[in-house]
């Protein structure tokens, strides 16, 4: 109804799962990486949980599309079945025939066992995916555990992926399901979108819908959408759709906060319009778990010199279930003190006005924190002489906090302006920013979220052999000294990545190397952190 009014070719916020509108946040990509990593785990359970509408089905569909060709998949989406019915459904999905007169638990398990042994002999891998798994009865979960007993001397023959709401985790914590819980080799809880991701999600759907002009939602409306929906995509779709309809009814081509709040009252019923909404939910969302650096890009010398981290996980890397940590060999650098008091607190407009227009100016400011002087010319190229490299990624404040080093944030205004600021400190509700022109200021995280889309850049000191011609052997030796265990590096890297919450791709990219360096001290300037 409102599509043409806003310059759209179709309505952008239908709750129908149209693949054209697929949006994968960093958290969704990390969840997908965990599922794909689970395929290399040699059997057992992989667990994905998330709130209603958080995007679990989206991740599941992407997972099913990317399952390797050597895998046979059975997908169960109606798990309100007893043990016998579930076994029958699994056999049906694997196209196994059981005589009608022999429909017993033993008959179905025997058929599955024959199938799994034949698949293993043919070099194939069987995967059972159960959606809405929180609906499974405890006795059915126990039957699933028994299915994972089907094994050879080398590996278990069936991989089971359970996807469900948070109560699934509660169920698996029950004492009578402890044996099943011990067989979970990978688990991930899908968080809601943070404020920056909510804005990106809305813009993405508008773009796919054919937006040809100015976005209909202003920054305050986007912040209200996030606050009122808690970053849950399905709720965002419902509210954004109703808000556009309300704006259309009032002839407003720009939808503001008031329209969104009225729409929320109509859609959700319990959210009355608020003239001065609390920023606390937005702050909490910004500080919620952010995706890891999936698809992280490296600046090279003059934007060259450091290879990009891969997007797709290396699902064939051998798993390492034990948690790992790097060995320390250099004294640990002292942590920074709490953020120093700053003179002023900026709103979004003032913050954008003080941001450096040129990225190079921001890099030079950051280099001073490393006691390095890039001189004239392109700073990343010049800093290579000091053993430093530039690195950038798209991430959230949670990962920036975990990384613990200052870095550049790229800000974007609704009018097309952009600039960079240097993040030097974080607290529960504020960020401390330094400017290339000099001086520091504090900004509320909720305000920062209206301008920052997750673009982060920092400096790091690569280890020996990194990025150098013929340096692979040197880097491998360096890794071998610092990673626990012995043998091939790939599974040891995966173990380290899993233990530290990184994308388990088995590759020593910049983020993984920075985390390996961290207990060694790394001599890097530290981000000032307070709670």
Coordinates of C-alpha atoms in Angstrom, one line a residue, residues 107-455:
X107 CA 13.6 -51.9 13.7
X108 CA 14.2 -48.2 13.1
X109 CA 17.5 -48.1 15.0
X110 CA 18.7 -51.1 13.1
X111 CA 17.8 -49.5 9.8
X112 CA 19.6 -46.3 10.8
X113 CA 22.6 -48.3 11.9
X114 CA 22.9 -50.1 8.6
X115 CA 22.5 -46.8 6.7
X116 CA 25.1 -45.0 8.8
X117 CA 27.7 -47.8 8.4
X118 CA 27.1 -47.8 4.7
X119 CA 27.4 -44.0 4.5
X120 CA 30.7 -44.1 6.5
X121 CA 32.1 -46.8 4.2
X122 CA 31.3 -44.6 1.3
X123 CA 33.0 -41.6 2.9
X124 CA 29.7 -39.8 3.6
X125 CA 28.6 -38.0 6.7
X126 CA 25.0 -38.1 8.1
X127 CA 23.6 -35.0 9.8
X128 CA 20.2 -34.8 11.6
X129 CA 18.9 -31.2 12.1
X130 CA 16.0 -30.7 14.5
X131 CA 14.4 -27.2 14.5
X132 CA 12.2 -26.0 17.5
X133 CA 14.1 -28.6 19.6
X134 CA 12.8 -27.0 22.8
X135 CA 9.6 -29.0 22.1
X136 CA 11.3 -32.3 22.4
X137 CA 10.3 -34.4 25.5
X138 CA 13.1 -35.5 27.8
X139 CA 12.6 -39.2 26.8
X140 CA 13.0 -38.2 23.1
X141 CA 16.2 -36.3 23.8
X142 CA 17.5 -39.4 25.6
X143 CA 16.6 -41.5 22.5
X144 CA 18.6 -39.0 20.4
X145 CA 21.6 -39.4 22.7
X146 CA 21.4 -43.2 22.2
X147 CA 21.5 -42.6 18.4
X148 CA 24.9 -41.0 18.9
X149 CA 26.1 -44.3 20.3
X150 CA 26.2 -45.6 16.8
X151 CA 29.9 -45.5 16.0
X152 CA 32.9 -47.1 14.6
X153 CA 36.4 -47.3 16.2
X154 CA 37.2 -44.0 14.5
X155 CA 34.2 -41.8 14.9
X156 CA 30.5 -41.5 15.8
X157 CA 28.4 -41.9 12.8
X158 CA 25.6 -39.3 13.3
X159 CA 25.9 -35.6 13.8
X160 CA 22.8 -34.0 15.5
X161 CA 22.1 -30.3 15.3
X162 CA 19.5 -29.0 17.8
X163 CA 18.0 -25.5 17.1
X164 CA 15.6 -24.0 19.6
X165 CA 14.6 -21.3 22.0
X166 CA 16.6 -20.5 25.2
X167 CA 14.6 -23.0 27.3
X168 CA 16.4 -25.7 25.3
X169 CA 19.6 -24.8 27.3
X170 CA 17.6 -25.1 30.5
X171 CA 16.4 -28.5 29.5
X172 CA 19.9 -29.8 28.8
X173 CA 21.0 -28.6 32.2
X174 CA 18.7 -31.1 33.9
X175 CA 20.6 -33.8 35.8
X176 CA 18.8 -36.6 33.9
X177 CA 20.1 -35.2 30.6
X178 CA 23.7 -34.7 31.8
X179 CA 25.0 -37.4 29.5
X180 CA 23.5 -35.7 26.5
X181 CA 24.9 -32.3 27.6
X182 CA 28.4 -33.8 27.8
X183 CA 28.1 -34.7 24.1
X184 CA 27.6 -31.1 22.9
X185 CA 30.7 -30.3 20.9
X186 CA 29.7 -26.8 19.9
X187 CA 27.1 -24.4 21.1
X188 CA 26.1 -20.8 20.3
X189 CA 23.3 -18.5 21.6
X190 CA 22.2 -16.1 18.9
X191 CA 21.9 -12.6 20.4
X192 CA 19.6 -9.8 19.2
X193 CA 20.9 -7.2 16.9
X194 CA 22.7 -4.3 18.4
X195 CA 21.7 -0.7 17.6
X196 CA 24.1 -0.3 14.7
X197 CA 23.0 -3.7 13.3
X198 CA 19.3 -2.8 13.6
X199 CA 19.9 0.3 11.5
X200 CA 21.9 -1.7 9.0
X201 CA 19.1 -4.4 8.9
X202 CA 16.5 -1.8 8.2
X203 CA 18.6 -0.1 5.5
X204 CA 19.3 -3.4 3.9
X205 CA 15.7 -4.4 3.5
X206 CA 14.8 -1.0 2.2
X207 CA 17.5 -1.3 -0.4
X208 CA 16.4 -4.7 -1.5
X209 CA 12.9 -3.4 -1.8
X210 CA 14.1 -0.9 -4.4
X211 CA 14.6 2.3 -2.4
X212 CA 15.4 5.0 -4.9
X213 CA 15.5 8.1 -2.7
X214 CA 16.1 9.2 0.9
X215 CA 15.5 6.5 3.5
X216 CA 12.1 7.1 5.2
X217 CA 13.4 6.5 8.8
X218 CA 15.5 9.3 10.4
X219 CA 18.2 8.4 12.9
X220 CA 15.9 8.9 15.9
X221 CA 13.3 6.6 14.3
X222 CA 16.0 3.9 13.8
X223 CA 17.1 4.3 17.5
X224 CA 13.4 3.9 18.6
X225 CA 13.0 0.8 16.4
X226 CA 15.9 -0.8 18.1
X227 CA 14.8 0.3 21.6
X228 CA 11.2 -0.9 21.2
X229 CA 12.0 -4.1 19.4
X230 CA 15.1 -5.1 21.4
X231 CA 17.0 -5.9 18.2
X232 CA 14.8 -8.9 17.3
X233 CA 14.4 -9.0 13.5
X234 CA 10.8 -10.3 13.5
X235 CA 9.7 -7.5 15.8
X236 CA 11.6 -5.0 13.8
X237 CA 9.7 -6.1 10.6
X238 CA 6.3 -5.8 12.4
X239 CA 7.0 -2.4 13.8
X240 CA 8.8 -0.9 10.7
X241 CA 5.9 -2.1 8.5
X242 CA 3.3 -0.5 10.8
X243 CA 5.4 2.7 11.1
X244 CA 5.6 3.1 7.4
X245 CA 1.9 2.6 7.1
X246 CA 1.3 5.2 9.7
X247 CA 3.6 7.7 8.0
X248 CA 1.9 7.0 4.7
X249 CA -1.5 7.6 6.3
X250 CA -0.3 11.0 7.6
X251 CA 1.5 11.9 4.4
X252 CA 4.9 12.0 6.0
X253 CA 7.8 11.0 3.8
X254 CA 10.2 11.0 6.7
X255 CA 9.2 8.8 9.6
X256 CA 10.3 10.1 13.0
X257 CA 10.4 8.7 16.5
X258 CA 6.9 9.7 17.4
X259 CA 5.4 7.7 14.5
X260 CA 7.4 4.7 15.5
X261 CA 6.3 4.9 19.1
X262 CA 2.6 5.2 18.1
X263 CA 3.0 2.2 15.8
X264 CA 4.6 0.3 18.7
X265 CA 1.6 1.0 20.9
X266 CA -0.7 -0.3 18.1
X267 CA 1.4 -3.4 17.3
X268 CA 2.6 -4.5 20.7
X269 CA -0.1 -3.0 22.8
X270 CA 2.0 -2.5 26.0
X271 CA 4.4 0.1 24.7
X272 CA 2.9 3.6 25.1
X273 CA 4.5 6.6 23.3
X274 CA 7.2 8.1 25.4
X275 CA 8.5 11.7 25.0
X276 CA 11.8 10.9 26.7
X277 CA 12.7 7.3 26.2
X278 CA 15.3 5.7 28.4
X279 CA 18.6 5.0 26.7
X280 CA 19.3 2.0 28.9
X281 CA 17.9 -0.7 26.6
X282 CA 19.9 0.7 23.7
X283 CA 23.1 0.9 25.7
X284 CA 22.6 -2.7 26.8
X285 CA 22.1 -3.8 23.2
X286 CA 25.2 -2.0 22.1
X287 CA 27.2 -3.8 24.8
X288 CA 25.6 -7.2 24.0
X289 CA 27.5 -9.9 22.3
X290 CA 28.8 -8.7 18.9
X291 CA 29.9 -10.9 16.1
X292 CA 33.4 -11.9 15.7
X293 CA 35.5 -10.7 12.8
X294 CA 34.0 -12.9 10.1
X295 CA 35.3 -11.5 6.8
X296 CA 37.7 -9.2 8.5
X297 CA 39.8 -7.2 6.1
X298 CA 43.4 -6.1 6.5
X299 CA 45.0 -2.9 5.3
X300 CA 48.1 -3.5 3.4
X301 CA 51.0 -1.2 3.0
X302 CA 49.1 1.7 1.4
X303 CA 46.2 -0.8 1.9
X304 CA 48.3 -3.8 1.1
X305 CA 50.6 -6.1 3.0
X306 CA 48.2 -8.0 5.4
X307 CA 46.0 -10.7 3.8
X308 CA 42.3 -10.6 4.4
X309 CA 40.8 -13.1 6.9
X310 CA 38.5 -15.6 5.2
X311 CA 34.7 -15.4 5.4
X312 CA 33.8 -19.0 5.2
X313 CA 34.9 -21.3 8.0
X314 CA 37.3 -24.2 7.2
X315 CA 34.9 -27.0 8.1
X316 CA 37.3 -29.8 7.3
X317 CA 39.8 -28.8 9.9
X318 CA 40.2 -31.5 12.6
X319 CA 38.4 -30.5 15.8
X320 CA 40.2 -30.0 19.1
X321 CA 37.7 -30.3 21.9
X322 CA 40.0 -29.2 24.7
X323 CA 40.2 -25.5 25.5
X324 CA 43.6 -24.0 24.7
X325 CA 45.5 -20.9 25.7
X326 CA 48.7 -19.4 24.3
X327 CA 52.0 -19.7 26.2
X328 CA 53.4 -16.4 27.6
X329 CA 57.0 -15.5 26.7
X330 CA 57.1 -11.7 27.0
X331 CA 56.2 -9.7 30.2
X332 CA 52.6 -8.6 30.2
X333 CA 52.0 -5.0 29.5
X334 CA 50.4 -3.0 32.3
X335 CA 46.7 -2.3 31.8
X336 CA 45.6 1.2 31.3
X337 CA 44.0 3.1 34.0
X338 CA 40.3 4.2 33.9
X339 CA 39.5 6.8 31.3
X340 CA 40.7 10.2 32.2
X341 CA 38.0 12.8 32.9
X342 CA 37.0 14.7 29.8
X343 CA 35.8 18.2 29.5
X344 CA 32.6 17.8 27.6
X345 CA 30.0 15.3 26.4
X346 CA 29.0 15.5 22.7
X347 CA 25.7 14.9 20.9
X348 CA 25.6 13.2 17.5
X349 CA 25.9 16.4 15.5
X350 CA 28.8 17.8 17.5
X351 CA 30.6 14.5 17.4
X352 CA 30.3 14.2 13.6
X353 CA 31.5 17.8 13.2
X354 CA 34.7 17.0 15.1
X355 CA 35.4 13.8 13.4
X356 CA 38.4 13.8 11.0
X357 CA 37.4 13.9 7.4
X358 CA 40.5 12.0 6.3
X359 CA 41.2 8.5 7.5
X360 CA 45.0 9.1 7.3
X361 CA 44.7 11.8 10.0
X362 CA 43.1 9.3 12.3
X363 CA 45.8 6.7 11.6
X364 CA 48.5 9.3 12.5
X365 CA 46.7 10.0 15.8
X366 CA 46.6 6.3 16.5
X367 CA 50.2 5.8 15.6
X368 CA 51.2 8.3 18.3
X369 CA 49.7 6.0 20.9
X370 CA 52.3 3.4 19.7
X371 CA 55.1 6.0 19.9
X372 CA 55.4 5.8 16.2
X373 CA 55.6 8.6 13.6
X374 CA 54.5 7.6 10.1
X375 CA 55.8 10.8 8.5
X376 CA 54.5 12.1 5.2
X377 CA 52.6 10.0 2.7
X378 CA 50.3 7.2 3.2
X379 CA 50.6 6.3 6.9
X380 CA 50.0 2.6 6.8
X381 CA 52.8 2.1 4.3
X382 CA 55.1 4.3 6.4
X383 CA 54.3 2.4 9.6
X384 CA 55.5 -0.9 8.1
X385 CA 59.1 0.4 8.7
X386 CA 58.2 0.5 12.5
X387 CA 56.9 -3.1 12.3
X388 CA 53.3 -2.0 12.5
X389 CA 50.4 -2.9 10.3
X390 CA 46.9 -1.4 9.9
X391 CA 43.9 -3.7 10.3
X392 CA 40.2 -3.1 9.9
X393 CA 37.0 -5.1 10.5
X394 CA 33.3 -4.7 11.0
X395 CA 32.4 -5.6 14.5
X396 CA 30.6 -4.4 17.7
X397 CA 31.7 -2.8 20.9
X398 CA 31.8 -6.1 22.8
X399 CA 34.6 -7.4 20.5
X400 CA 36.4 -4.0 20.7
X401 CA 36.2 -4.3 24.5
X402 CA 37.6 -7.8 24.3
X403 CA 40.4 -6.8 22.0
X404 CA 41.3 -4.1 24.5
X405 CA 43.2 -1.7 22.3
X406 CA 42.4 1.8 21.0
X407 CA 41.2 2.1 17.4
X408 CA 39.4 4.2 14.8
X409 CA 35.6 4.3 14.5
X410 CA 34.2 5.5 11.1
X411 CA 31.0 7.5 11.7
X412 CA 28.3 8.2 9.2
X413 CA 25.7 10.9 9.3
X414 CA 22.2 10.8 7.7
X415 CA 23.3 13.6 5.4
X416 CA 26.1 11.6 3.8
X417 CA 28.9 13.1 5.9
X418 CA 31.5 10.7 7.4
X419 CA 34.6 10.9 9.5
X420 CA 36.8 9.0 11.9
X421 CA 37.4 9.3 15.6
X422 CA 39.8 7.5 17.9
X423 CA 38.2 5.4 20.6
X424 CA 40.4 5.5 23.7
X425 CA 38.1 4.3 26.5
X426 CA 34.9 2.4 27.2
X427 CA 32.6 2.3 30.2
X428 CA 29.2 0.7 30.7
X429 CA 27.4 3.7 29.2
X430 CA 30.0 6.0 27.6
X431 CA 32.9 6.0 25.1
X432 CA 35.9 8.3 25.4
X433 CA 37.0 9.6 22.0
X434 CA 40.1 11.5 20.9
X435 CA 40.2 13.8 17.8
X436 CA 42.9 14.4 15.3
X437 CA 42.6 18.1 15.9
X438 CA 43.4 17.5 19.6
X439 CA 41.3 17.0 22.7
X440 CA 39.0 14.3 24.0
X441 CA 35.2 14.0 24.7
X442 CA 32.7 11.6 26.1
X443 CA 29.7 10.3 24.2
X444 CA 26.8 8.1 25.3
X445 CA 27.0 4.7 23.6
X446 CA 23.4 5.1 22.5
X447 CA 24.4 8.3 20.7
X448 CA 27.4 6.6 19.2
X449 CA 25.2 3.8 17.9
X450 CA 23.3 6.2 15.7
X451 CA 26.5 7.1 13.8
X452 CA 28.7 4.0 14.0
X453 CA 28.0 1.1 11.7
X454 CA 30.7 -1.2 13.1
X455 CA 33.7 -0.1 11.1

